[in-house]
XYZ file of C-alpha atoms in Angstrom:
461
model
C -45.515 -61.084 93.192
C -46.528 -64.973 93.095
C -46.320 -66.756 90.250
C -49.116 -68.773 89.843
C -48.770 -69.686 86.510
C -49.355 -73.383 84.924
C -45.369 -72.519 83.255
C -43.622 -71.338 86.731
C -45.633 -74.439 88.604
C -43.876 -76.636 86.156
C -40.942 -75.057 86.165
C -40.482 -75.279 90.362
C -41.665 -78.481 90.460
C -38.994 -79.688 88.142
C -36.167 -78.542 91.301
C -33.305 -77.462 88.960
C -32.891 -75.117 85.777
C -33.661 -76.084 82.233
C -30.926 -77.359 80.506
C -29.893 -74.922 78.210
C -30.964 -76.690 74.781
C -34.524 -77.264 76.295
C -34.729 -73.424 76.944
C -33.348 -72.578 73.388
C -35.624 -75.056 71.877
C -38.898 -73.406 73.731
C -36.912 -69.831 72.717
C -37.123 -70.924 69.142
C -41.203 -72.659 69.097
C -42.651 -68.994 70.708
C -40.089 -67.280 68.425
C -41.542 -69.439 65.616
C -45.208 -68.075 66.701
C -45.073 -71.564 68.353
C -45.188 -73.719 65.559
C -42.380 -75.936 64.527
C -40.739 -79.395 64.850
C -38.227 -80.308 67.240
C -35.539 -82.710 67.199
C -33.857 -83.872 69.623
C -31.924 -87.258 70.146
C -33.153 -90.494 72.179
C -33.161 -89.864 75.963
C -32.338 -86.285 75.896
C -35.515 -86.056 77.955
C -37.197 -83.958 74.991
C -41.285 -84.794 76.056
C -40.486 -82.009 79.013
C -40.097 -79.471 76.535
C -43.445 -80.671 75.453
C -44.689 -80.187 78.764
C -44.035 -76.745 79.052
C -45.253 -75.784 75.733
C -48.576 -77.063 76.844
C -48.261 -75.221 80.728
C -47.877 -71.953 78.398
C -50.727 -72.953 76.012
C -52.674 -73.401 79.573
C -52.020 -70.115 80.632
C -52.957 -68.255 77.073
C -56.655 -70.332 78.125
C -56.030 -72.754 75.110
C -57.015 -76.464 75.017
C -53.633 -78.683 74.503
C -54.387 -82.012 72.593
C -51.207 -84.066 72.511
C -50.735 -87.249 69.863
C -48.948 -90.264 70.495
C -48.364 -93.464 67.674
C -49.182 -95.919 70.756
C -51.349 -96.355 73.690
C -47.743 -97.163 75.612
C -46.396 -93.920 74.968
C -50.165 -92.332 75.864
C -49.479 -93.805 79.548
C -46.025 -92.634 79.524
C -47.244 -89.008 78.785
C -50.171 -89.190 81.137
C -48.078 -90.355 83.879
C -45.421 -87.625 83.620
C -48.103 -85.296 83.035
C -50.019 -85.789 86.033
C -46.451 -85.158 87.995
C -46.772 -81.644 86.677
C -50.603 -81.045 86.277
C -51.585 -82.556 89.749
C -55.366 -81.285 89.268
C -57.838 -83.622 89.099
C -59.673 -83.856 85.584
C -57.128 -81.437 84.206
C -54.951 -84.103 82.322
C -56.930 -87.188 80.698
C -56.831 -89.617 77.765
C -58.791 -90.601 74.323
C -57.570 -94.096 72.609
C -55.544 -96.656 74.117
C -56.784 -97.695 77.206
C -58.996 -94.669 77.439
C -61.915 -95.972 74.325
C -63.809 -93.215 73.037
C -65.735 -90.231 73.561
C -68.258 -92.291 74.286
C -66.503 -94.049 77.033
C -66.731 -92.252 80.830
C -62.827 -92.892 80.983
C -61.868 -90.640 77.818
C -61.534 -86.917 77.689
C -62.816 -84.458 74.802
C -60.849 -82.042 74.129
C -61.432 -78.612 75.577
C -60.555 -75.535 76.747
C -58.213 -75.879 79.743
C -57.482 -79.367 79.517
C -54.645 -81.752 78.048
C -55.943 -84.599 76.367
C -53.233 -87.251 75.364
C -54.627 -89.255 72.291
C -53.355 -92.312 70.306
C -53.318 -91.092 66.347
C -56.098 -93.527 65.424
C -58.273 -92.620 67.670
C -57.675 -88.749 66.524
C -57.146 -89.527 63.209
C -60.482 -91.533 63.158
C -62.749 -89.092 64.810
C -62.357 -85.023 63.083
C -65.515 -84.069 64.688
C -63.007 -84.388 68.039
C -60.295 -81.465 66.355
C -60.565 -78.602 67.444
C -62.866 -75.355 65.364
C -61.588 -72.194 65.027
C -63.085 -70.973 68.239
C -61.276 -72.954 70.459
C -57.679 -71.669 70.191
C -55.502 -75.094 70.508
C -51.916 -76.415 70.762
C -51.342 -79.970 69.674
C -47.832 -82.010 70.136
C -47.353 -84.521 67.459
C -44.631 -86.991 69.578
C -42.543 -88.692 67.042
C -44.205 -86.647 64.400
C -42.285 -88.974 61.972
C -44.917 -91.305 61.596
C -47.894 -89.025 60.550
C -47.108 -88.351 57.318
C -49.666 -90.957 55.287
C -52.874 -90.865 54.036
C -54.393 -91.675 57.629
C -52.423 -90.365 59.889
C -51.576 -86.928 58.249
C -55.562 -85.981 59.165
C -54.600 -85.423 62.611
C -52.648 -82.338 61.347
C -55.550 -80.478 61.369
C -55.425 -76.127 60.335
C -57.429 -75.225 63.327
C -54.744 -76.090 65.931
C -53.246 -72.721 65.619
C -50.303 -73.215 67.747
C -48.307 -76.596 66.641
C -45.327 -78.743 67.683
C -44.081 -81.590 66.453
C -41.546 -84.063 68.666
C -38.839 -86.336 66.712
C -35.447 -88.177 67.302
C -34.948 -86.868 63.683
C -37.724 -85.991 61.001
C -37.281 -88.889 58.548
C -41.056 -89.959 57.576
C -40.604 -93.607 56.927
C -42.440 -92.984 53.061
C -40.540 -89.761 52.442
C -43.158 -87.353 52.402
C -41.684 -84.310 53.989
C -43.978 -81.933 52.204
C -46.457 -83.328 55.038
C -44.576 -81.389 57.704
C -43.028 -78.586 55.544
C -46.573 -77.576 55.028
C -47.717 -77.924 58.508
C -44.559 -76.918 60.244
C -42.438 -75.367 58.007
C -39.754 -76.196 55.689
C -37.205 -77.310 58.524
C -36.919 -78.325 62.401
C -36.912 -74.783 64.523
C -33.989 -76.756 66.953
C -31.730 -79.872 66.654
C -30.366 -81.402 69.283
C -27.657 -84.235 68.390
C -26.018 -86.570 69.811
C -22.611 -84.311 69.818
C -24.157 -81.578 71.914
C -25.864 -84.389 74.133
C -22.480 -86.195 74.890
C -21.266 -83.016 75.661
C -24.146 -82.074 77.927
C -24.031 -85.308 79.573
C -27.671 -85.999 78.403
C -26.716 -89.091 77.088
C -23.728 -91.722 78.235
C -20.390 -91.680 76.626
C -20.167 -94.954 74.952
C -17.430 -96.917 72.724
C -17.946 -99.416 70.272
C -17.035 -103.342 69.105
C -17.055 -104.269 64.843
C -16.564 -107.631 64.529
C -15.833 -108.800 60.869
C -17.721 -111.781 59.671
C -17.588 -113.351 55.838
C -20.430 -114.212 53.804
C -20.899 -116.751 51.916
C -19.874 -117.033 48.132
C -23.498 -116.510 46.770
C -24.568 -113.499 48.788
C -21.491 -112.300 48.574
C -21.755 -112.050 44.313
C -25.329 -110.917 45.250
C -24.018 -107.856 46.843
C -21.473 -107.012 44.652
C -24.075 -107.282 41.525
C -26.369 -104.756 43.699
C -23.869 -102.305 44.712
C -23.014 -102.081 41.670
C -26.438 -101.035 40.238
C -26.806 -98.619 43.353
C -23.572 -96.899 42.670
C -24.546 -96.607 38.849
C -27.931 -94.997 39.952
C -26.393 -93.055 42.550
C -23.730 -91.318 40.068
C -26.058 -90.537 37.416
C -28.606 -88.723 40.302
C -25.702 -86.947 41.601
C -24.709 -85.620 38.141
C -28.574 -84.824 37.003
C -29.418 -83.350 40.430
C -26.244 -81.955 41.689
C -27.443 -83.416 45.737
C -25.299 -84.196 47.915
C -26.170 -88.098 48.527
C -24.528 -88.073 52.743
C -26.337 -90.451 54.696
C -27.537 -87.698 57.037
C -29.547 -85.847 54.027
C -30.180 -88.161 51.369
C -33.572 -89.145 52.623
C -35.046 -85.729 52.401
C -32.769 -85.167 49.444
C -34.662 -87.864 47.471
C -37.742 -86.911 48.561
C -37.471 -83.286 47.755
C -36.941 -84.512 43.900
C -39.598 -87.242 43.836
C -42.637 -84.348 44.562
C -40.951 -81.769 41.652
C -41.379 -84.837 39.789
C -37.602 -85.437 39.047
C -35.763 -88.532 37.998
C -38.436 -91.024 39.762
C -37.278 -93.985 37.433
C -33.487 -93.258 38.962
C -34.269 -92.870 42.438
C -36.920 -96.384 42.550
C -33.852 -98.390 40.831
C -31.571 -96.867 43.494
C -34.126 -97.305 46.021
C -35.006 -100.918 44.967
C -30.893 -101.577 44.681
C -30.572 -100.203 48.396
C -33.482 -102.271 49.967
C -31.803 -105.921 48.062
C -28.067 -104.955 49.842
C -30.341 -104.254 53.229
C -32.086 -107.896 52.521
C -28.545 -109.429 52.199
C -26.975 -108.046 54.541
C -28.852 -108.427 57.173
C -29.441 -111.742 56.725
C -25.880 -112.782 56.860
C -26.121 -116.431 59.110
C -22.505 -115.512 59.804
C -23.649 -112.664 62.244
C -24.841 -115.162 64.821
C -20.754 -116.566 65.222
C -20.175 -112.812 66.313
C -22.519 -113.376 69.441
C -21.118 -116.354 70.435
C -17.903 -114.710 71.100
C -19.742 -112.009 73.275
C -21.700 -113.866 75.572
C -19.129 -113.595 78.595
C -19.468 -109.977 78.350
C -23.496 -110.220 78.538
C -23.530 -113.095 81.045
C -21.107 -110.551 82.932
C -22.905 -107.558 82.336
C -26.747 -108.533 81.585
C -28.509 -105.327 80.955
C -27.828 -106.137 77.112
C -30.269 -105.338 74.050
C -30.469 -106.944 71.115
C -31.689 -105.455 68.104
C -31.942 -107.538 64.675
C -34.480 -106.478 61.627
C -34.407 -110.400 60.764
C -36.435 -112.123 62.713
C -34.246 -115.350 61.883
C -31.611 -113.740 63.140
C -33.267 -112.607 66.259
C -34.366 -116.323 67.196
C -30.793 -117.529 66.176
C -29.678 -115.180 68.875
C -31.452 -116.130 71.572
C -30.944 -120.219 70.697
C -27.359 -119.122 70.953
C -27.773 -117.270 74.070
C -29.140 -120.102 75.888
C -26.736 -122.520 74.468
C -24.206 -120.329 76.449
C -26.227 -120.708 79.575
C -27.544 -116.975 79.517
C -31.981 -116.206 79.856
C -33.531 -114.022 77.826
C -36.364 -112.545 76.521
C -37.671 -111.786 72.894
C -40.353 -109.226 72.075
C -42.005 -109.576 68.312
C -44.959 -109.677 67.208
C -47.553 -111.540 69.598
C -46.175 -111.007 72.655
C -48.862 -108.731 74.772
C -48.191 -105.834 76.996
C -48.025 -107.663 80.268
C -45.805 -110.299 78.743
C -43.366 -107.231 78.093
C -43.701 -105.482 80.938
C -42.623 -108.986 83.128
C -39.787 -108.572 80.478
C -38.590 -105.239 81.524
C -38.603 -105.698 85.328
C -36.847 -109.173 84.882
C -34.032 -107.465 82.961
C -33.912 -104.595 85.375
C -33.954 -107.352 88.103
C -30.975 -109.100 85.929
C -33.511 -112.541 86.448
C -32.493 -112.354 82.169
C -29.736 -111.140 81.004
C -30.576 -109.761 77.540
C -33.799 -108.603 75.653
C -34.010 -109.067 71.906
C -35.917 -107.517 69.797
C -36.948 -107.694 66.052
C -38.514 -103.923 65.626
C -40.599 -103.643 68.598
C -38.570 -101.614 71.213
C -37.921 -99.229 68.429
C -40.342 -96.312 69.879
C -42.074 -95.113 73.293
C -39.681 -97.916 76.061
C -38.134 -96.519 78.348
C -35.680 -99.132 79.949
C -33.033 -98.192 82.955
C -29.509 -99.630 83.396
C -28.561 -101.083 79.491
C -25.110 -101.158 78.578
C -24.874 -103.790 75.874
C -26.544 -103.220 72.726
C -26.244 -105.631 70.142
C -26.588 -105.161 66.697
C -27.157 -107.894 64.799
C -28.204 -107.320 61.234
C -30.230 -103.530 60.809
C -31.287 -101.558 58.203
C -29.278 -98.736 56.969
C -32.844 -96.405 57.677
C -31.483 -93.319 60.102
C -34.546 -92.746 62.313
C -34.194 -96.388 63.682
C -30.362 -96.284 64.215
C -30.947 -92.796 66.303
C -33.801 -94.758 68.157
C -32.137 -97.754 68.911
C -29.025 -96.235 69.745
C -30.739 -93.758 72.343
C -31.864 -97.182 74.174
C -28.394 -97.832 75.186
C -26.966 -94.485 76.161
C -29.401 -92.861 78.719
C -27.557 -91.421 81.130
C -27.209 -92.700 84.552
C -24.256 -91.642 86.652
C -23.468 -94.996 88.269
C -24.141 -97.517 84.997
C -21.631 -99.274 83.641
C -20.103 -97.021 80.435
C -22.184 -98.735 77.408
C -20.412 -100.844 74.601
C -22.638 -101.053 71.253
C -21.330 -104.407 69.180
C -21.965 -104.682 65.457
C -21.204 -107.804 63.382
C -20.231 -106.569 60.175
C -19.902 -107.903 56.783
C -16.201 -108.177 55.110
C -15.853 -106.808 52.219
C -18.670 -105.089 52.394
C -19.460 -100.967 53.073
C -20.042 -102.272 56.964
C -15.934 -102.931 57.047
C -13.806 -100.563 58.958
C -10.792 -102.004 56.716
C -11.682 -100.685 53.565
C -9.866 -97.933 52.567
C -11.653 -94.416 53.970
C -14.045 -96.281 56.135
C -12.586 -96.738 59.415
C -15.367 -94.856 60.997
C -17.960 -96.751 58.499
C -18.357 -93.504 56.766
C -20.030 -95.559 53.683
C -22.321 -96.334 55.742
C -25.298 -95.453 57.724
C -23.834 -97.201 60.669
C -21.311 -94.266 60.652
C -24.475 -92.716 62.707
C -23.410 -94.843 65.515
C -19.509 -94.976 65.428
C -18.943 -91.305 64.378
C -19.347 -89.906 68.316
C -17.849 -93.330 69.988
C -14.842 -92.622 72.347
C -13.145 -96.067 70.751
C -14.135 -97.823 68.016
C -12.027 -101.550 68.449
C -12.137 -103.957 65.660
C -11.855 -107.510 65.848
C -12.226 -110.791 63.058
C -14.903 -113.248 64.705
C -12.199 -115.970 63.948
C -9.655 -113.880 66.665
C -11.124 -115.105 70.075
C -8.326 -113.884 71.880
C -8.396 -110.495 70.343
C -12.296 -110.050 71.099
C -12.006 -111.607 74.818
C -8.820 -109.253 75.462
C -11.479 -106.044 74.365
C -14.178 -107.275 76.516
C -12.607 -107.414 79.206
C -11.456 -104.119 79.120
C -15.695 -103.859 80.196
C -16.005 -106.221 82.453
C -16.054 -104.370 85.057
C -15.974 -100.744 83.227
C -18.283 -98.181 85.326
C -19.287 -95.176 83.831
């Protein structure tokens, strides 16, 4: 009457139930003949679902391979793995910091094992995927990113049971038939941030717009682009019929682009979209938002700041220190023990804010933020959902997490235009949709802004 299954050791060493969308997801992969993708929001602790898809792939006497887009996110796996897997020689590594098969530290993939690999190392190396006589499961974690010509080869037809791990299945080219080939047409489960604030998987959280101008030549910049994207977007709506919402367009598009429909359209929308990005986000304006938030971060630390410009990102820091507040910037360059002195001098609150160009996008997991700053993203959804899952991991005793965005006047980023208090032309609806309060402030009203932050100072969650 013991269980001594790989699944029930899991399970009891986990101490408490499943939550209930972690059990529905797994209900919905094995109902699937265990092969589909799950998404599931930023923080929402989604790799243990992974983890017991692999302890039941163990106990059908399968191999489990599982793929990672970087050798951080191989350690993170490896480590949580080993919590669960205790063995020796039952959990091990290929890529990253584990070389080769030809290196004593790596682990081929085999029957009884879990082998974590970095996609190009995988991708690289076929004669490592598994035949058709060695039943296997692999997990794709953020499956997003293996949808190109390289990557995609790690999806390979032998692995007959499959499961693919995303904040939200948005391939960064648009090539969804990747996955609705290899997965299916859709995500099995989705797990959003509405059920996750309501689950307490993720913090409640309320938000700051600040309203900045631009000046007179970007501003006739933008208006000349929106323009040619709302011209483009009519005419695909009319010859399509799609819907065109933030939250589908992506696929949307790329559904018509492989029947071979309106591509002309769709790469002058496209090209339209990407110019307003350019401008916007490059607005030198954003940087007089910060300035009138640094008491809250000096007050706070535990602040992350994200900005696709890298202009902008050194602007914010310069202005960060002018105020008398340390801080740390991660781009390109910086090496992994730079950022890991980083993390535990933020968690130590020796700096007060990390910032962060595009690399704490994926695989970091960092305790205790409750700032995030956005100063100048892309509209793109997957790195919204990413970056906002940063700031609201849930921890009982943290303070209750504020997300700032400097936003352009006049602009689809202002709350004041007419239907878009919520930013609902806009992506950045994403992140003030499920806020509790959504305050909005000009950067010129000091009073206003210091009279909302304070409202923080001392706010615990």
């Amino acid at each position: 009457g013991v269980d001594t299954s790989f699944e029930g050791a899991v399970v009891k060493s986990l101490g408490k139930p499943l939550r209930n969308w972690q059990r529905e997801a797994l209900d919905a992969w094995q109902s699937n003949k265990q092969i589909g993708v799950i998404e599931a929001v930023i923080c929402s602790v989604k790799y243990f679902v992974g983890i017991l898809a692999a302890a039941k792939a163990l106990d059908a006497g399968m191999a489990v391979v599982i793929v990672v887009p970087k050798k951080v996110l191989q350690e993170q796996w490896i480590k949580e793995l080993k919590k669960y897997f205790p063995k020796y020689g039952l959990v091990g590594g290929l890529g990253g910091e584990y070389g080769n098969v030809w290196d004593w530290r790596s682990t081929k993939p085999q029957a009884g094992k879990i082998v974590v690999t970095v996609v190009n190392t995988f991708a690289a190396n076929e004669d490592l995927h598994p035949r058709s006589d060695v039943p296997t499961l692999i997990i794709a974690d953020e499956v997003h990113n293996y949808s190109g010509e390289r990557f995609r080869k790690v999806l390979n037809n032998d692995f007959v049971w499959r499961l693919g791990l995303t904040a939200t299945l948005e391939p960064q080219d648009g090539r969804y038939f990747v996955f609705t080939r290899y997965f299916g047409s859709e995500p099995i489960y989705s797990y959003g941030y509405r059920q996750a604030l309501a689950d307490k998987c993720v913090s409640a959280y309320s938000v700051l717009l600040i309203r900045v101008d631009m000046d007179a030549d970007k501003m006739a910049k933008y208006q000349q682009w929106s323009h040619c994207a709302k011209h483009y977007r009519e005419r695909i709506i009319s010859l399509s019929g799609i819907s065109f919402s933030h939250d589908k367009v992506h696929r949307e598009l790329s559904e018509l682009k492989e029947k071979g429909m309106l591509k002309s359209d769709i790469k002058s929308w496209e090209e339209a979209i990407n110019a307003i990005d350019e401008i916007l986000i490059e607005t030198h304006s954003k940087t007089l938002a910060v300035k009138q938030v640094c008491s809250l971060i000096a007050a706070r630390g535990n602040t992350i700041a994200f900005s696709d410009s890298v202009h902008l990102a050194n602007d914010t820091q310069d202005i960060l220190s002018e105020s008398g507040i340390s801080s740390g910037i991660i781009k390109a360059g910086v090496n992994n023990y730079q950022r890991e002195i980083f993390f535990s001098q933020l968690k130590a609150k020796r700096i007060k804010a990390l910032i962060s160009p595009r690399a704490l996008d994926e695989g970091i997991n960092l305790e205790h933020l409750s700032v995030g700053l956005f100063v100048g993203v892309r509209r793109q959804r997957l790195q919204l959902i990413q970056r906002l899952g940063r700031v609201l991991r849930y921890e009982a005793d943290k303070e209750k997490p504020l997300i700032i965005i400097p936003v352009n006047r006049n602009t689809w980023e202002d709350p004041n235009l007419q239907g878009n208090d919520r930013l609902q032309l806009s992506a950045l609806n994403l992140i003030v949709q499920h806020a509790d309060d959504v305050h909005v402030a000009n950067v010129t009203n000091s009073s206003l802004i210091q009279r909302i932050l304070a409202e923080y100072s001392s706010n615990i969650f």
